[in-house]
CSV table of C-alpha atoms and ligand atoms in Angstrom, one decimal:
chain,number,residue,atom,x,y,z
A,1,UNK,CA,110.1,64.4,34.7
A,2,UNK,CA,106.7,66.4,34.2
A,3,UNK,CA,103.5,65.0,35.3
A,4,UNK,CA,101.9,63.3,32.2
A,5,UNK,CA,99.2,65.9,31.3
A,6,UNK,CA,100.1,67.9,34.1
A,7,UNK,CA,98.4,71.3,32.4
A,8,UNK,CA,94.4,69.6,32.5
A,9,UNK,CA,93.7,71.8,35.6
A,10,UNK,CA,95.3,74.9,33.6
A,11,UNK,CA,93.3,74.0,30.8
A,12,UNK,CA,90.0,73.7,32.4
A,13,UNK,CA,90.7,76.9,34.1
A,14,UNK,CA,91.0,78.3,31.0
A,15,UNK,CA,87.6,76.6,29.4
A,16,UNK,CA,85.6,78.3,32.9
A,17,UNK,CA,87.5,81.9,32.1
A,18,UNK,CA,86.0,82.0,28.9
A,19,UNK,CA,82.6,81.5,29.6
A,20,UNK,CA,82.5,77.9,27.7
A,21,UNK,CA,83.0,75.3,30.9
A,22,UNK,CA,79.9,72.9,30.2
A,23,UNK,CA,78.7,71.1,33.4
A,24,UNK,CA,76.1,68.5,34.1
A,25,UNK,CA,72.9,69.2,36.0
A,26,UNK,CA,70.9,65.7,37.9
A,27,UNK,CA,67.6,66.1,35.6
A,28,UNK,CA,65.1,63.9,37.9
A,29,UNK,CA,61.9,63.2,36.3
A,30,UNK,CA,60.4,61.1,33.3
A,31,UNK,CA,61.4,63.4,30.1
A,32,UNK,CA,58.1,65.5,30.5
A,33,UNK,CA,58.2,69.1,30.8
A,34,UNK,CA,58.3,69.2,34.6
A,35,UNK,CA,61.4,68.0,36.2
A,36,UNK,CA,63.5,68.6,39.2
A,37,UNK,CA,67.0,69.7,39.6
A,38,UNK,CA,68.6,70.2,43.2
A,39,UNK,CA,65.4,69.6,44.8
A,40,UNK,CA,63.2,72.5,42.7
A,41,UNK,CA,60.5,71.9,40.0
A,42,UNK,CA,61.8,73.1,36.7
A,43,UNK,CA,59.6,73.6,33.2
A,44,UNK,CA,62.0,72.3,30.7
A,45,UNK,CA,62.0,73.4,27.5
A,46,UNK,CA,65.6,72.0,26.6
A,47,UNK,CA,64.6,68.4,25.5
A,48,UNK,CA,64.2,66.5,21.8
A,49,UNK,CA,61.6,64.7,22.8
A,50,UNK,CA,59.2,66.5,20.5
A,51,UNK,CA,56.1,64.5,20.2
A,52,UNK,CA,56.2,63.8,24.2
A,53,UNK,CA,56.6,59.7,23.8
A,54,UNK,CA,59.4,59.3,25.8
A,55,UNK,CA,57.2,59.4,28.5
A,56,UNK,CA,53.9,57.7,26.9
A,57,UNK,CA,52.8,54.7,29.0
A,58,UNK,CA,52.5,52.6,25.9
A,59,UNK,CA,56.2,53.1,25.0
A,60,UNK,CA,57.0,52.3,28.6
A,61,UNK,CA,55.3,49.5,28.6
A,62,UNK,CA,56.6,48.2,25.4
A,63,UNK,CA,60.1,48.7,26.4
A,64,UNK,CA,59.0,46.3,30.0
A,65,UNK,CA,57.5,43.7,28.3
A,66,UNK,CA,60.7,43.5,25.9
A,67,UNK,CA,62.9,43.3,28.8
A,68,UNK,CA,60.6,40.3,30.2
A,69,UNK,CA,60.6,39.0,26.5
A,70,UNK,CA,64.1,39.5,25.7
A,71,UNK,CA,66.3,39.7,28.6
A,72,UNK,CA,68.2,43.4,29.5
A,73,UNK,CA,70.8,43.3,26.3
A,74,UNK,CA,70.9,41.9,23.1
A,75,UNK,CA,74.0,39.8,24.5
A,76,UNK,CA,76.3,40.4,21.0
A,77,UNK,CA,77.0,42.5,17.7
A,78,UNK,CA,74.8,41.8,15.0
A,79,UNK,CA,76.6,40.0,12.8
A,80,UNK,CA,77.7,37.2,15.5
A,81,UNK,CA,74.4,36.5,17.4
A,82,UNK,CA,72.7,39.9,19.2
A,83,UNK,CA,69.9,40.6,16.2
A,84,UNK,CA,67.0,39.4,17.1
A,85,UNK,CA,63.3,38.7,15.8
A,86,UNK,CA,62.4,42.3,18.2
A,87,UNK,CA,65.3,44.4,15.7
A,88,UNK,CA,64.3,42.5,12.4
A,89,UNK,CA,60.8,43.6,12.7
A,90,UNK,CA,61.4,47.2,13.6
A,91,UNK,CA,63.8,47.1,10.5
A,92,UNK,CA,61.3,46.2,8.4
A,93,UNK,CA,58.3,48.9,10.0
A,94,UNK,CA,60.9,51.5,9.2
A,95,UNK,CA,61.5,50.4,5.4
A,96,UNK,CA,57.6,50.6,4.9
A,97,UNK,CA,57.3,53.7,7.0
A,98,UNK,CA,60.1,55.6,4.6
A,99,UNK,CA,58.7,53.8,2.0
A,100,UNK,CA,62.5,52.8,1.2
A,101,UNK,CA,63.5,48.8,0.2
A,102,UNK,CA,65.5,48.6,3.7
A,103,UNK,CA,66.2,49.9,6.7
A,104,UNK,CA,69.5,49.3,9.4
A,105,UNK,CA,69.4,50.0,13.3
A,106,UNK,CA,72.4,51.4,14.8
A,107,UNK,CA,72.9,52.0,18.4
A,108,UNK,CA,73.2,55.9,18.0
A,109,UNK,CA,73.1,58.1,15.4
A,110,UNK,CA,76.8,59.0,16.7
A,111,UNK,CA,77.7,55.4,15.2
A,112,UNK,CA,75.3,55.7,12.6
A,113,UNK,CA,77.3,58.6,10.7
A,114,UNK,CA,80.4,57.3,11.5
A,115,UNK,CA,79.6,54.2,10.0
A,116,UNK,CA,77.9,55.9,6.6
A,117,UNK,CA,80.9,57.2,6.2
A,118,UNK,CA,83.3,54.7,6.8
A,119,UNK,CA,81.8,52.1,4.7
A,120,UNK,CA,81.2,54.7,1.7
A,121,UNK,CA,84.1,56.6,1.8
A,122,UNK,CA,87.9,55.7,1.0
A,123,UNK,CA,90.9,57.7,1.6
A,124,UNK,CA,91.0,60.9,-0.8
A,125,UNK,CA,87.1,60.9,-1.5
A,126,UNK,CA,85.1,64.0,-1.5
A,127,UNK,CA,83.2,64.4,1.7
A,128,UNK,CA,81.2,68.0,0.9
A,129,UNK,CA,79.4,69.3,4.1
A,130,UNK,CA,76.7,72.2,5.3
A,131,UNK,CA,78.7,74.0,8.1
A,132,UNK,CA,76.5,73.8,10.2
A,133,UNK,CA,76.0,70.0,10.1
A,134,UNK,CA,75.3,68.0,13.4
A,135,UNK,CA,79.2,67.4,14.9
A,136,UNK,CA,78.9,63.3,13.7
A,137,UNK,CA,78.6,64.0,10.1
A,138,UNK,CA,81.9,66.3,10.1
A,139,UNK,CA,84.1,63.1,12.4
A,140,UNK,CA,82.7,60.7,10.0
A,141,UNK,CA,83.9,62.2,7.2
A,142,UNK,CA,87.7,63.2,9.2
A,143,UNK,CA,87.5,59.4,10.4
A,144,UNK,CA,87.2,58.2,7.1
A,145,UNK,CA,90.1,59.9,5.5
A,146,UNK,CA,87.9,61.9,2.8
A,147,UNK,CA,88.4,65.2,1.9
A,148,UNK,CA,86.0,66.9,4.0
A,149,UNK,CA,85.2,70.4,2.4
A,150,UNK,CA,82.1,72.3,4.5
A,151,UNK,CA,79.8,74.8,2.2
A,152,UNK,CA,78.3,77.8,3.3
A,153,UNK,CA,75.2,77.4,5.4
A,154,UNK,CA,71.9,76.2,2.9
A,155,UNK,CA,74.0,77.8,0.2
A,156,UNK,CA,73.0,75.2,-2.8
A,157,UNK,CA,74.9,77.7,-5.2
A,158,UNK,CA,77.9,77.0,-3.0
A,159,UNK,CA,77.9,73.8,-3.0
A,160,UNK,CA,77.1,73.3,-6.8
A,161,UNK,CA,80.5,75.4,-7.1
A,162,UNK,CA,82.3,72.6,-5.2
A,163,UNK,CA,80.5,69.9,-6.8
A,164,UNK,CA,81.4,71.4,-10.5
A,165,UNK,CA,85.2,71.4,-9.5
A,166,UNK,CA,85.6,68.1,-7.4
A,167,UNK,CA,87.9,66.1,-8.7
A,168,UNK,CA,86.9,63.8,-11.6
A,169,UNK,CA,86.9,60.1,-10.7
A,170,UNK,CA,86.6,60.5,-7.0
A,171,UNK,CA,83.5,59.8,-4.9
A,172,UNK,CA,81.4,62.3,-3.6
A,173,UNK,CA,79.5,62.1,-0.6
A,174,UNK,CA,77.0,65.2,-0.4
A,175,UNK,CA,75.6,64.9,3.3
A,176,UNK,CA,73.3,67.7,5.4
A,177,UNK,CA,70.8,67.8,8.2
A,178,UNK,CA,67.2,68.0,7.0
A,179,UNK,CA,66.5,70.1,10.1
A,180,UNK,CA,69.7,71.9,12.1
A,181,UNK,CA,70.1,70.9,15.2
A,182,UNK,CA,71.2,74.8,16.8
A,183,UNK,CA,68.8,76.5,14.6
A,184,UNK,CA,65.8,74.4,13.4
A,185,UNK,CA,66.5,75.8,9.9
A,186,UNK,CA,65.8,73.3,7.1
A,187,UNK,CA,68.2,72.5,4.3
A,188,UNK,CA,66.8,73.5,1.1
A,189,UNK,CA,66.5,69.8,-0.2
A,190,UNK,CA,65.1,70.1,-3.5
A,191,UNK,CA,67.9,72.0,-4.8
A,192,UNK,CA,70.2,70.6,-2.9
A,193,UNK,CA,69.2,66.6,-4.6
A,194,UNK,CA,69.0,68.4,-7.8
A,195,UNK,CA,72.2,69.2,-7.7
A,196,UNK,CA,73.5,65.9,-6.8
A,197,UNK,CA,71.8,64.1,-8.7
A,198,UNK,CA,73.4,66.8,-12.2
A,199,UNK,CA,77.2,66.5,-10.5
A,200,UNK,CA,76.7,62.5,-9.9
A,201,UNK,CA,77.1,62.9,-6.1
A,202,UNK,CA,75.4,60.7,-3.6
A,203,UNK,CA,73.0,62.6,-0.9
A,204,UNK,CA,72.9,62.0,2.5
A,205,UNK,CA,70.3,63.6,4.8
A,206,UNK,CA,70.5,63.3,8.9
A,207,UNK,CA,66.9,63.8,9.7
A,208,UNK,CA,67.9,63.2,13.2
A,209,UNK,CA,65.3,66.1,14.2
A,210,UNK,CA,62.4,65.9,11.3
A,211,UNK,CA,61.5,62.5,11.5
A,212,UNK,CA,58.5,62.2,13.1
A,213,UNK,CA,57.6,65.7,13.4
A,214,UNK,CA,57.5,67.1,9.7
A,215,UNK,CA,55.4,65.6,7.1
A,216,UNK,CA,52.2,64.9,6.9
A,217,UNK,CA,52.3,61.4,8.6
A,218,UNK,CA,55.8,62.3,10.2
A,219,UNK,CA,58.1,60.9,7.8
A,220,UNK,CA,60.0,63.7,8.1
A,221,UNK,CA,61.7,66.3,6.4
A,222,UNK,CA,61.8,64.5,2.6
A,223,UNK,CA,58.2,63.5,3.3
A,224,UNK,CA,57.2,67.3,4.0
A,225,UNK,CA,59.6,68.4,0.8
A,226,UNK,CA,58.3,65.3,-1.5
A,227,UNK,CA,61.5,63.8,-2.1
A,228,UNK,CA,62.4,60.5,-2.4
A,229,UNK,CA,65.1,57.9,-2.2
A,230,UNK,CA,65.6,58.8,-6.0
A,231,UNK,CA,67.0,62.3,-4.7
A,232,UNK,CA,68.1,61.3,-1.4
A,233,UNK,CA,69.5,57.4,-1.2
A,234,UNK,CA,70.9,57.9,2.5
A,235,UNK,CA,68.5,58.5,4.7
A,236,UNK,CA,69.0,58.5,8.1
A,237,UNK,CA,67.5,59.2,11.5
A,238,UNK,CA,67.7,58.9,14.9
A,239,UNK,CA,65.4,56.7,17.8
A,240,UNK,CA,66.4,59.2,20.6
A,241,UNK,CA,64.6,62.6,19.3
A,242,UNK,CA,60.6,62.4,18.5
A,243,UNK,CA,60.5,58.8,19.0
A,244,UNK,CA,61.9,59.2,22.7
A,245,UNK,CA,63.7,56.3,22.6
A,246,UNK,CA,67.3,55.5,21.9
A,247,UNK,CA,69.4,54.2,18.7
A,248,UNK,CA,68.7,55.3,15.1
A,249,UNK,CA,68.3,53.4,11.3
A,250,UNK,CA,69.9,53.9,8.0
A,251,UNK,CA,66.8,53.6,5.1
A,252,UNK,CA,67.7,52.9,1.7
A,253,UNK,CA,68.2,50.7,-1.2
A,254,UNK,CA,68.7,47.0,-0.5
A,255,UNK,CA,72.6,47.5,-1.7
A,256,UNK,CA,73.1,50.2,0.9
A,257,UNK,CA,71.7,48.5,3.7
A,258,UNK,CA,73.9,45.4,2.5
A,259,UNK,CA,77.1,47.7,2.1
A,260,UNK,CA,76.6,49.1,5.6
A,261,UNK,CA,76.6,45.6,6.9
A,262,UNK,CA,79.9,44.5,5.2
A,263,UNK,CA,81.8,47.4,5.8
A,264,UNK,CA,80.5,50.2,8.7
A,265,UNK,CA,82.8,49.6,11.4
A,266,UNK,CA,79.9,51.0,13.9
A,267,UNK,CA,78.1,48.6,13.2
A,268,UNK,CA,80.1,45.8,13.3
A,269,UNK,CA,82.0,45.7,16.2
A,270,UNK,CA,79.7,46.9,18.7
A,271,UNK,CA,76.5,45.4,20.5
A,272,UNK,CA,73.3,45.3,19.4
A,273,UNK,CA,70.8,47.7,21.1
A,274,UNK,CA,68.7,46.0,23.5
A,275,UNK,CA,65.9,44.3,21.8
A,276,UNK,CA,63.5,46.2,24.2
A,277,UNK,CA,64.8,49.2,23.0
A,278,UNK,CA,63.1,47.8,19.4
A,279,UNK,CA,60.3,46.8,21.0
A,280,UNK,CA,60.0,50.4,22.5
A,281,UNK,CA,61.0,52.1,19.4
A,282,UNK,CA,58.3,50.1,17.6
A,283,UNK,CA,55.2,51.1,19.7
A,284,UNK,CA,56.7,55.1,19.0
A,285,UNK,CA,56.6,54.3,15.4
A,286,UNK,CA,52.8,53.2,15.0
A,287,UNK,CA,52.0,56.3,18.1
A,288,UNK,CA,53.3,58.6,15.6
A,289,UNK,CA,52.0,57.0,12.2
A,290,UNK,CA,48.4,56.7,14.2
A,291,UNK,CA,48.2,60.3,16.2
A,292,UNK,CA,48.8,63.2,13.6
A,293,UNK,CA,47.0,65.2,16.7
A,294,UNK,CA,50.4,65.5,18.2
A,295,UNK,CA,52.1,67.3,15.3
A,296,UNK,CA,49.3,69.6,15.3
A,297,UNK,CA,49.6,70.5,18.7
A,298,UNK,CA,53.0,70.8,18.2
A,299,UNK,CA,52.5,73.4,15.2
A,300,UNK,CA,50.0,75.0,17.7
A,301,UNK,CA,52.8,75.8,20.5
A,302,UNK,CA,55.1,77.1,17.6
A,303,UNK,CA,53.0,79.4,16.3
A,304,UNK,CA,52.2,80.4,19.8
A,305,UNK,CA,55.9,80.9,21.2
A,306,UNK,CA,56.9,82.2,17.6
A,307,UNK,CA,53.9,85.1,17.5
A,308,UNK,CA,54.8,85.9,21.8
A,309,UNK,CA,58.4,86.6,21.2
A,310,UNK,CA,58.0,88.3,18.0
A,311,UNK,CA,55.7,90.7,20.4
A,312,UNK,CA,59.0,91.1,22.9
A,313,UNK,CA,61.4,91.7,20.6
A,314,UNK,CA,63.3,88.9,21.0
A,315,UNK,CA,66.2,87.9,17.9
A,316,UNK,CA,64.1,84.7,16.7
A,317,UNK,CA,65.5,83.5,13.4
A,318,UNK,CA,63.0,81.6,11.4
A,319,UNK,CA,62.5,78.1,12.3
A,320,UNK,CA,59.5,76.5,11.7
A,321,UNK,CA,60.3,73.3,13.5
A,322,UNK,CA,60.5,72.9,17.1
A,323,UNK,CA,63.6,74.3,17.4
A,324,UNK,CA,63.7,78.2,18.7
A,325,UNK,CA,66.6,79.6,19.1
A,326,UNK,CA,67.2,82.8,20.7
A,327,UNK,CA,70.5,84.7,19.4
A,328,UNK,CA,72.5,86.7,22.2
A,329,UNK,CA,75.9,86.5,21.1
A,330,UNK,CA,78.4,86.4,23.7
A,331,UNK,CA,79.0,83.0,25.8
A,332,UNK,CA,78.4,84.4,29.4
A,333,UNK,CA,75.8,86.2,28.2
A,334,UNK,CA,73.8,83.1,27.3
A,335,UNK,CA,74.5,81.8,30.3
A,336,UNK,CA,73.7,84.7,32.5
A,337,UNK,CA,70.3,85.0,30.6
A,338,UNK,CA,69.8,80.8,31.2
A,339,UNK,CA,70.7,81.3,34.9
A,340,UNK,CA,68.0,84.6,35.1
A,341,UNK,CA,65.7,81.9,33.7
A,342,UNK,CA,66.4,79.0,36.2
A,343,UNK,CA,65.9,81.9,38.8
A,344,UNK,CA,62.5,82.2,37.8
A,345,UNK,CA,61.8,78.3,37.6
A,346,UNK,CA,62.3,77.3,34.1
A,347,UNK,CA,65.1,75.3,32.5
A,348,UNK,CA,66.3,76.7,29.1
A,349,UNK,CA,69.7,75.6,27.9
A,350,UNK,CA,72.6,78.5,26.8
A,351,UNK,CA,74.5,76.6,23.5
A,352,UNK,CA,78.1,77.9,23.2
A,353,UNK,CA,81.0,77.2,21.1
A,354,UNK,CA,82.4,74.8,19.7
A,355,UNK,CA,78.6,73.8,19.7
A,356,UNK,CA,77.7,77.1,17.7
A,357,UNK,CA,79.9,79.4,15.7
A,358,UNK,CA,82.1,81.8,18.3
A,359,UNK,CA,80.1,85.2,18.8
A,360,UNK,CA,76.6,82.7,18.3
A,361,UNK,CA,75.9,81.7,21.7
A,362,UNK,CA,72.2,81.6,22.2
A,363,UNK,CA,69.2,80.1,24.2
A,364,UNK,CA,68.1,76.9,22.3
A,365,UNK,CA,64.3,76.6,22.9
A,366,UNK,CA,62.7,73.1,22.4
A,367,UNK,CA,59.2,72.9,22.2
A,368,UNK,CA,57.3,69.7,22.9
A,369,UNK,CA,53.6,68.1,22.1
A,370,UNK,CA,53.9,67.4,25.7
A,371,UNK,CA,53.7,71.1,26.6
A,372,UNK,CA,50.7,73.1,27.3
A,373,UNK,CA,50.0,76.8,26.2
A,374,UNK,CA,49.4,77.9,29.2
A,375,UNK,CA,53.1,76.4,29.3
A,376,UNK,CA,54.6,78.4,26.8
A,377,UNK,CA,53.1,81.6,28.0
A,378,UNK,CA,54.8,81.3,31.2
A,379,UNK,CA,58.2,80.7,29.4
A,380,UNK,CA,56.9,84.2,27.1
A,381,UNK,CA,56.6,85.9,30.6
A,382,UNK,CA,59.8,84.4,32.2
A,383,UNK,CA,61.6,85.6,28.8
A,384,UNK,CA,60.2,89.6,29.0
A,385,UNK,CA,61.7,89.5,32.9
A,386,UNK,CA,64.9,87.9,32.1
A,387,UNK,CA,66.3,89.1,28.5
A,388,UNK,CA,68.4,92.0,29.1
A,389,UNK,CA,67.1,95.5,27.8
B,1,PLP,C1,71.3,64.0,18.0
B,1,PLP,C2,71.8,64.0,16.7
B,1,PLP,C3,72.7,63.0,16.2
B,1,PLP,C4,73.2,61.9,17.2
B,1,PLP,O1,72.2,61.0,17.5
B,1,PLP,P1,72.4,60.2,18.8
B,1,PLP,O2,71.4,59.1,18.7
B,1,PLP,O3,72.0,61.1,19.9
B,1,PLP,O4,73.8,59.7,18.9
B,1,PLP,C5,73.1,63.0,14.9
B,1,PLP,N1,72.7,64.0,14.1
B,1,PLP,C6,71.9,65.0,14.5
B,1,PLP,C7,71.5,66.1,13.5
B,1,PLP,C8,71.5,65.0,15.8
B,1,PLP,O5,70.7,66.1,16.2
């Protein structure tokens, strides 16, 4: 007989001839824009840690003092004994932050969106998706059994077609990112709740990259679009992107919070974060509710990097958030171009498919509070050396 999965070396073979084998690099160094990797000092603009907290010394020490407080891990689930005073209270900040009746902590936003979608959807409901939504939405919505049906890109005609011909009776569950992950795009969310809210479909945003950095006081990308839970009852967001921490929360109405407890399998059966991970998470919340100064500067470096590649020539679609993307196309192009960059001392990831569309390979740019613009002129410089011409 055969060895059991003998073809995994063929197959990997396969995955490196096309351009689209994905391999880990050793990132040494606290999240901030200099790191090492192999030995060399690297300028990173590749991380999601927008406001630059990841590395702040208050967050740090927040996250010690709750592991002195609190022990390493929370010891158990949630619902059996692993919530703790540390989780209740950052539960309750990020209620009155969203300014929603509750909020839920998950231990990603992985589980988060499996678990929306597990406890709100049953087999043969309507799961209606962007495309271009993060990879957890879309498994949520296959784990859960619903019929998953993905409209065209920030198309709000598109989906107000689907919406008008789901099937009467069944459950729909409209959900988007407020800010794409490959692109930094935002979903037109007005039109997109109005619609909704006309075809009796329930909205839910992943804000995994606005929260925090749009908005006037960070709340994200409802806050900077002025809609609330009326027009978008699911929020949710993530603890690992501008907060710089780890884990993410489910705000809504005091029903939803309760339904996800009952029912999101996520949730249930798996341990609670470390309460010094809520501790942590915490002192990130009041850092970005108390220093506006940070999305400022942010704004600052996007208007600088946005303006200096415009002047190159460079494809940059528009993306006003800290996400830059830089289109090339073809897979071992990207990472020819990323590699040219390295060369030259700066650390810019190439994003292939299945994490883009085929044929949409590109450099993804993050930009970071944390940067300097002498910072981003040297990636502008690196950039008019190493983009084919
Ligand atoms: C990062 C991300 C997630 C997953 O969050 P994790 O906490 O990293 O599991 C979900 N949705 C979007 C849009 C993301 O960018």
């Amino acid at each position: 007989m055969a060895r059991p999965f003998a073809d995994l070396g063929e197959r990997l073979a396969a995955r490196e001839a096309a351009g689209l084998y994905r391999r880990r690099r050793v990132v040494d160094g606290v999240a901030a824009p200099l790191v090492r990797v192999d030995g060399r000092e690297l300028l990173a603009f590749c991380s999601n840690d927008y406001l630059g907290l990841a590395s702040d010394p208050r967050v740090v020490a927040a996250l010690a003092d709750g592991a002195c407080r609190y022990g390493a891990g929370s010891g158990a689930s949630h619902l059996v004994c692993g919530h703790g005073p540390a989780h209740h209270a950052l539960e309750e900040e990020l209620a009155r932050f969203t300014g929603r009746e509750r909020a839920l902590l998950f231990g990603s936003g992985y589980a988060a969106n499996l678990g929306i979608a597990a406890a709100l959807l049953a087999r043969g409901d309507i799961a209606l998706q962007d495309r271009l939504n993060h990879a957890s939405l879309l498994d949520g919505a296959l784990l859960a059994g619903a019929r998953l049906q993905r409209f065209r890109h920030n198309d709000a005609d598109d989906l107000e077609r689907r919406l008008a011909r789901a099937t009467p009776g069944r459950r729909v569950l409209v959900a988007v990112d407020g800010v794409f992950s490959m692109d930094g795009d935002e979903a037109p969310l007005a039109r997109i709740a109005a619609a909704c809210t006309a075809h009796g479909a329930l909205l839910q945003v992943d804000d995994a990259h606005g929260f925090g950095v749009l908005g006037e006081h960070g709340g994200g990308t409802l806050q900077k679009h002025g809609i609330g839970v009326a027009g978008v009852p699911v929020l949710m967001a993530t603890l690992g992107k501008a907060l710089g921490v780890a884990g993410a929360f489910v705000a809504g109405s005091a029903e939803l919070v309760e339904t996800l407890i009952q029912s999101a399998r996520t949730y249930i059966y798996t341990t609670a974060m470390p309460p010094a991970l809520a501790c942590a998470a915490s002192a990130s919340l009041r850092i970005v509710a108390d220093e506006p100064w940070r999305r400022v500067q942010l704004q600052v470096l996007i208007e600088r990097f946005r303006a200096g590649a415009a002047a190159l020539g460079l494809p940059l679609p528009a993306s006003a958030s800290a996400i830059q993307p830089l289109l090339v196309g073809a897979a071992d192009e990207a990472v020819r171009i990323a590699a040219r960059l390295q060369e030259l001392g700066l650390l810019v990831p190439a994003m292939r498919p299945p994490t883009v569309p085929a044929g949409q390979s590109r450099l993804r740019v993050t930009l970071s509070a944390a940067h300097s613009e002498a910072q981003v002129d040297r990636l502008l410089e690196a950039l008019a050396r190493a983009w084919p011409r």
